[in-house]
Short mmCIF file of C-alpha atoms in Angstrom, two decimals:
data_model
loop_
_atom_site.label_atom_id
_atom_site.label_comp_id
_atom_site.label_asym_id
_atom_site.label_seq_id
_atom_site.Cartn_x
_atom_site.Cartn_y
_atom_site.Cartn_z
CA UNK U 133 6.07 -3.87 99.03
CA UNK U 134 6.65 -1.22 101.50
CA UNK U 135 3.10 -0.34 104.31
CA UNK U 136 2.97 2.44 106.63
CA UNK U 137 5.24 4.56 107.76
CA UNK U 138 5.74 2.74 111.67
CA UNK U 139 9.29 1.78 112.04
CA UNK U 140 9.15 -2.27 112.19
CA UNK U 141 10.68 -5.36 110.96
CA UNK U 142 9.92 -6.74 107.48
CA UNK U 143 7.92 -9.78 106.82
CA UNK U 144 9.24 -12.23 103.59
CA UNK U 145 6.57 -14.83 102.66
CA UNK U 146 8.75 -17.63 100.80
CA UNK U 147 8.12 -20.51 98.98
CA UNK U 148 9.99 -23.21 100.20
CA UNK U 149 9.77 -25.80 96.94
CA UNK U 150 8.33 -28.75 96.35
CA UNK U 151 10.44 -30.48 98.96
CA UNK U 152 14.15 -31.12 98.27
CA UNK U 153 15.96 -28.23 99.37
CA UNK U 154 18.32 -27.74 96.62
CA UNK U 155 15.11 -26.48 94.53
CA UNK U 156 14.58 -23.33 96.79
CA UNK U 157 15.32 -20.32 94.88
CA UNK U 158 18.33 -18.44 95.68
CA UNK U 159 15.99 -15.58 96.71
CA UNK U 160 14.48 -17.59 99.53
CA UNK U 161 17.89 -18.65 100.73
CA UNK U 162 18.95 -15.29 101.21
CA UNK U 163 15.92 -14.63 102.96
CA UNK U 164 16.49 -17.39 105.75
CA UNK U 165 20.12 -16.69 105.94
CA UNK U 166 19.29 -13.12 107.15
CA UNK U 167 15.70 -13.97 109.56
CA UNK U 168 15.48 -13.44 113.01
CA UNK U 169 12.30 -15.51 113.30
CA UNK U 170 11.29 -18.68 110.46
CA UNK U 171 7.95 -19.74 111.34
CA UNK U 172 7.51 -22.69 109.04
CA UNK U 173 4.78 -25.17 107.49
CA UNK U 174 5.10 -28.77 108.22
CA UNK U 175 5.17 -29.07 104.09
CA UNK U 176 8.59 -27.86 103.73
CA UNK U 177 11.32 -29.34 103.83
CA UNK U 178 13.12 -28.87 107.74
CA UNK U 179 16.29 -29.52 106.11
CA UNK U 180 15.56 -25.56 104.97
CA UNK U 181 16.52 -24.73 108.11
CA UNK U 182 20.06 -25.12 107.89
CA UNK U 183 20.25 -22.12 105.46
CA UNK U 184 19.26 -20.24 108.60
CA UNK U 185 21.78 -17.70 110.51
CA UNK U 186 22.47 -19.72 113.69
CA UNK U 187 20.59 -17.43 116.06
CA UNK U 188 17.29 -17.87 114.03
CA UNK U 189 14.19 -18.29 115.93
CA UNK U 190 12.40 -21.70 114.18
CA UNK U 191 9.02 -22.75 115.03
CA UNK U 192 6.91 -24.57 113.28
CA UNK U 193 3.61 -24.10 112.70
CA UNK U 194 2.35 -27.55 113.47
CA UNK U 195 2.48 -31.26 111.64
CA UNK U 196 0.41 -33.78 110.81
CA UNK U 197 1.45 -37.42 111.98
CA UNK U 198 4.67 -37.74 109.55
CA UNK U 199 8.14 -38.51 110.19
CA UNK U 200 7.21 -40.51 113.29
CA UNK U 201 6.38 -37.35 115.39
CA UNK U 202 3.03 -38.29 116.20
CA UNK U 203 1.94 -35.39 114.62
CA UNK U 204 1.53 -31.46 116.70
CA UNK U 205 -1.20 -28.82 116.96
CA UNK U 206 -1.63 -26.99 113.84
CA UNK U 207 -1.56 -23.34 114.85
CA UNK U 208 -4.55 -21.40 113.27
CA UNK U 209 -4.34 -18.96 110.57
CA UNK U 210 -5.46 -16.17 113.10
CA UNK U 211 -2.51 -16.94 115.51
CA UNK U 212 -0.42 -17.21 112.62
CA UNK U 213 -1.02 -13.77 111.69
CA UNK U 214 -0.80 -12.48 114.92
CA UNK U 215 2.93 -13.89 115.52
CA UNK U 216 3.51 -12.45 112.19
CA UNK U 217 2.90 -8.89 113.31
CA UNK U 218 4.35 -9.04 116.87
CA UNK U 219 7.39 -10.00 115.25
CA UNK U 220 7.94 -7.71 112.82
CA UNK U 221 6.49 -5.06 114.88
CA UNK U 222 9.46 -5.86 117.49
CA UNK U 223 11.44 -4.66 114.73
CA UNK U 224 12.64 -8.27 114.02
CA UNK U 225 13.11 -9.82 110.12
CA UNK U 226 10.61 -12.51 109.75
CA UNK U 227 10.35 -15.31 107.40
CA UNK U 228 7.26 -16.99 106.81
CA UNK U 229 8.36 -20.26 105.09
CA UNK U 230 5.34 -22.53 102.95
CA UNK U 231 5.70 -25.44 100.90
CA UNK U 232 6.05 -25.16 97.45
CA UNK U 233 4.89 -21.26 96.03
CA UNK U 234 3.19 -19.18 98.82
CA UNK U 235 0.70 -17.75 96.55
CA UNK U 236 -0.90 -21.70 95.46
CA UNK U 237 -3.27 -22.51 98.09
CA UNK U 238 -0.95 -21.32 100.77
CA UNK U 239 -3.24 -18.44 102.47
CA UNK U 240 -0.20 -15.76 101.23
CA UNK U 241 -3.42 -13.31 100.75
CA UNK U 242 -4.86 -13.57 104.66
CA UNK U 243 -1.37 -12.95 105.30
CA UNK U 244 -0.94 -9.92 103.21
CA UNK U 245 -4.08 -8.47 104.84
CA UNK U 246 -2.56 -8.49 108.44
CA UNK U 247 0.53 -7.21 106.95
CA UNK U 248 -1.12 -4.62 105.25
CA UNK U 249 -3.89 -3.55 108.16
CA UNK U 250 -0.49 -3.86 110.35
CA UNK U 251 1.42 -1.49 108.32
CA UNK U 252 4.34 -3.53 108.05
CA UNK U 253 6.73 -4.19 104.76
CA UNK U 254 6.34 -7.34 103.23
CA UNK U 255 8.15 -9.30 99.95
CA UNK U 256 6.62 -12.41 98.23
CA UNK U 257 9.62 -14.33 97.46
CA UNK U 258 7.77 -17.14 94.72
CA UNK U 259 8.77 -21.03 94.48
CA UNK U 260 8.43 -23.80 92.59
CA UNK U 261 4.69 -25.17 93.16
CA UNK U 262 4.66 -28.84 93.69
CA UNK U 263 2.20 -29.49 90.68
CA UNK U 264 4.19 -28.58 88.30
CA UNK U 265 7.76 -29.98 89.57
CA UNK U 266 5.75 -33.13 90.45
CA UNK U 267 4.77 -33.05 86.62
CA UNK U 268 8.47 -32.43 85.76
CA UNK U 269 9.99 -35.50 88.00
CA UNK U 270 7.74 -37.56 86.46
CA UNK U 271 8.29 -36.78 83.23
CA UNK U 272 4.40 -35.94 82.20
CA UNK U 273 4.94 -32.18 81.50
CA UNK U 274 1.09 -30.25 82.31
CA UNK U 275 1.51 -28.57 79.05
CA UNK U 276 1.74 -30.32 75.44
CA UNK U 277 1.37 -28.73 72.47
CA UNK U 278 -1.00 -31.62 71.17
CA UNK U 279 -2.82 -32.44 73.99
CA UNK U 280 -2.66 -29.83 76.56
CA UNK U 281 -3.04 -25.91 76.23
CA UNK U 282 -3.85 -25.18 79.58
CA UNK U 283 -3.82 -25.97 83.22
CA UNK U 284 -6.31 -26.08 86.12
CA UNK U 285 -5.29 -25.59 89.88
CA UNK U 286 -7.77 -27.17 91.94
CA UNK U 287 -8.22 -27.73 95.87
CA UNK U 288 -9.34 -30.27 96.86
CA UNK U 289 -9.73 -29.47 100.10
CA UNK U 290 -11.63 -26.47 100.72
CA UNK U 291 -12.28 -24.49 103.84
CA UNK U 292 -13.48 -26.30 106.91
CA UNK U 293 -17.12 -25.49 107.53
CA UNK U 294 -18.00 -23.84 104.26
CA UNK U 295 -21.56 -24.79 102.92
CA UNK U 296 -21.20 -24.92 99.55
CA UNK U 297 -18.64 -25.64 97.17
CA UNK U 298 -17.21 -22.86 95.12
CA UNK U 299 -15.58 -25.16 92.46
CA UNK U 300 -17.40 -25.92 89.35
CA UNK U 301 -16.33 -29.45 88.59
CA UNK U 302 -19.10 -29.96 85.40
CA UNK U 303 -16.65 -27.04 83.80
CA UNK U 304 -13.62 -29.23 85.50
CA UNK U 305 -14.43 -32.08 83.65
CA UNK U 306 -14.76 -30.33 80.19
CA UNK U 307 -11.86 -28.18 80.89
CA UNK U 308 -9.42 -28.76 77.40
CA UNK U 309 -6.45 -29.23 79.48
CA UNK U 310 -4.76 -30.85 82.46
CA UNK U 311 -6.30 -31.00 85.79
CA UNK U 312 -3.85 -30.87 88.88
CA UNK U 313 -5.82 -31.20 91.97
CA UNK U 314 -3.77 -30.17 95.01
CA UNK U 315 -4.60 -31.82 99.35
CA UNK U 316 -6.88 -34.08 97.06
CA UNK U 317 -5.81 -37.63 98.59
CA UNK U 318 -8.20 -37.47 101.92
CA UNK U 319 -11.11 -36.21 99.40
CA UNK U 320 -10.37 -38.29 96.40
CA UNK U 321 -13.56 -39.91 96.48
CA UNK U 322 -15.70 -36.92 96.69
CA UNK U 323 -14.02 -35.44 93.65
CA UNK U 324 -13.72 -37.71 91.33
CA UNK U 325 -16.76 -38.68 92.01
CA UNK U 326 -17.93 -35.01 90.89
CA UNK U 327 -16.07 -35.05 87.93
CA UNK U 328 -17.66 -38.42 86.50
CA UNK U 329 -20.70 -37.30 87.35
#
């Protein structure tokens, strides 16, 4: 999608899998070979990286304690934006790099709206979303003709500080298909709890 009329960098918001690297798309690929800046989630894969031209900028955007690092601050979707902007407004080619498909619980739109209020051009390169190739590996498909005509994405985890929930788990646990509830593990109580009830 092409904003403004400012000269400036371009801004590719890729989906990065659901974790082994030879399941990003060939689209993303191209996109990392050609960045001047990957600013990456903890979620995918690092190994991503080696698609990367060798005088790619990588930073990541923070981890939680995996891979024996202790864990690192998680940068804030505000100064996530921001680098976003001064990057591509430096006339750079930036590549925003998120587990699984950038639209799924990723904040792609918050993104979009800086890019947008910013005036700079921006792609949505898509990927495979970890519920469904999770589904796939295991061999318990989210769709079945018999049993299944339909599938649910649901957070659980929504955003810090909000006072009331938004999702409607009485409909959740009538809903006539399968349920896939994503950043559900630290919240598994709460929810299932919801949907018995």
């Amino acid at each position: 999608m092409v904003v403004g009329n400012e000269p400036s960098g371009k801004v590719y918001l890729v989906g990065a899998g659901p974790g082994a690297v030879d399941l990003l798309t060939l689209r993303a690929e191209k996109c990392l070979r050609v960045a001047d800046v990957i600013l990456y989630d903890y979620l995918a894969n690092p190994q991503a990286l080696e698609f990367a031209a060798p005088q790619a900028e990588t930073v990541c955007l923070g981890s939680h304690r995996r891979h024996g690092d202790g864990g690192g601050k998680m940068w804030t979707q505000a100064e996530i934006n921001a680098r976003i902007v001064a990057e591509a407004r430096a006339g750079k080619t930036v590549v925003r790099l998120k587990g699984g498909d950038p639209a799924v619980f990723a904040r792609t739109a918050e993104e979009v709206e800086a890019l947008i209020a910013a005036g700079i051009e921006f792609e949505i390169v898509p990927g495979v979303t970890a519920a469904l190739a999770a589904g796939s590996y295991a061999g318990i498909p989210p769709t079945h003709r018999d049993l299944a005509s339909a599938v649910a994405l649901v957070t659980g985890h929504e955003q810090d500080g909000k006072a009331d929930s938004a999702i409607d788990w009485q409909a959740l646990a009538v809903f006539p298909g399968t349920l896939v509830v994503y950043m559900g593990v630290t919240t598994a109580k709460q929810w299932t709890s919801a949907l018995l009830e």
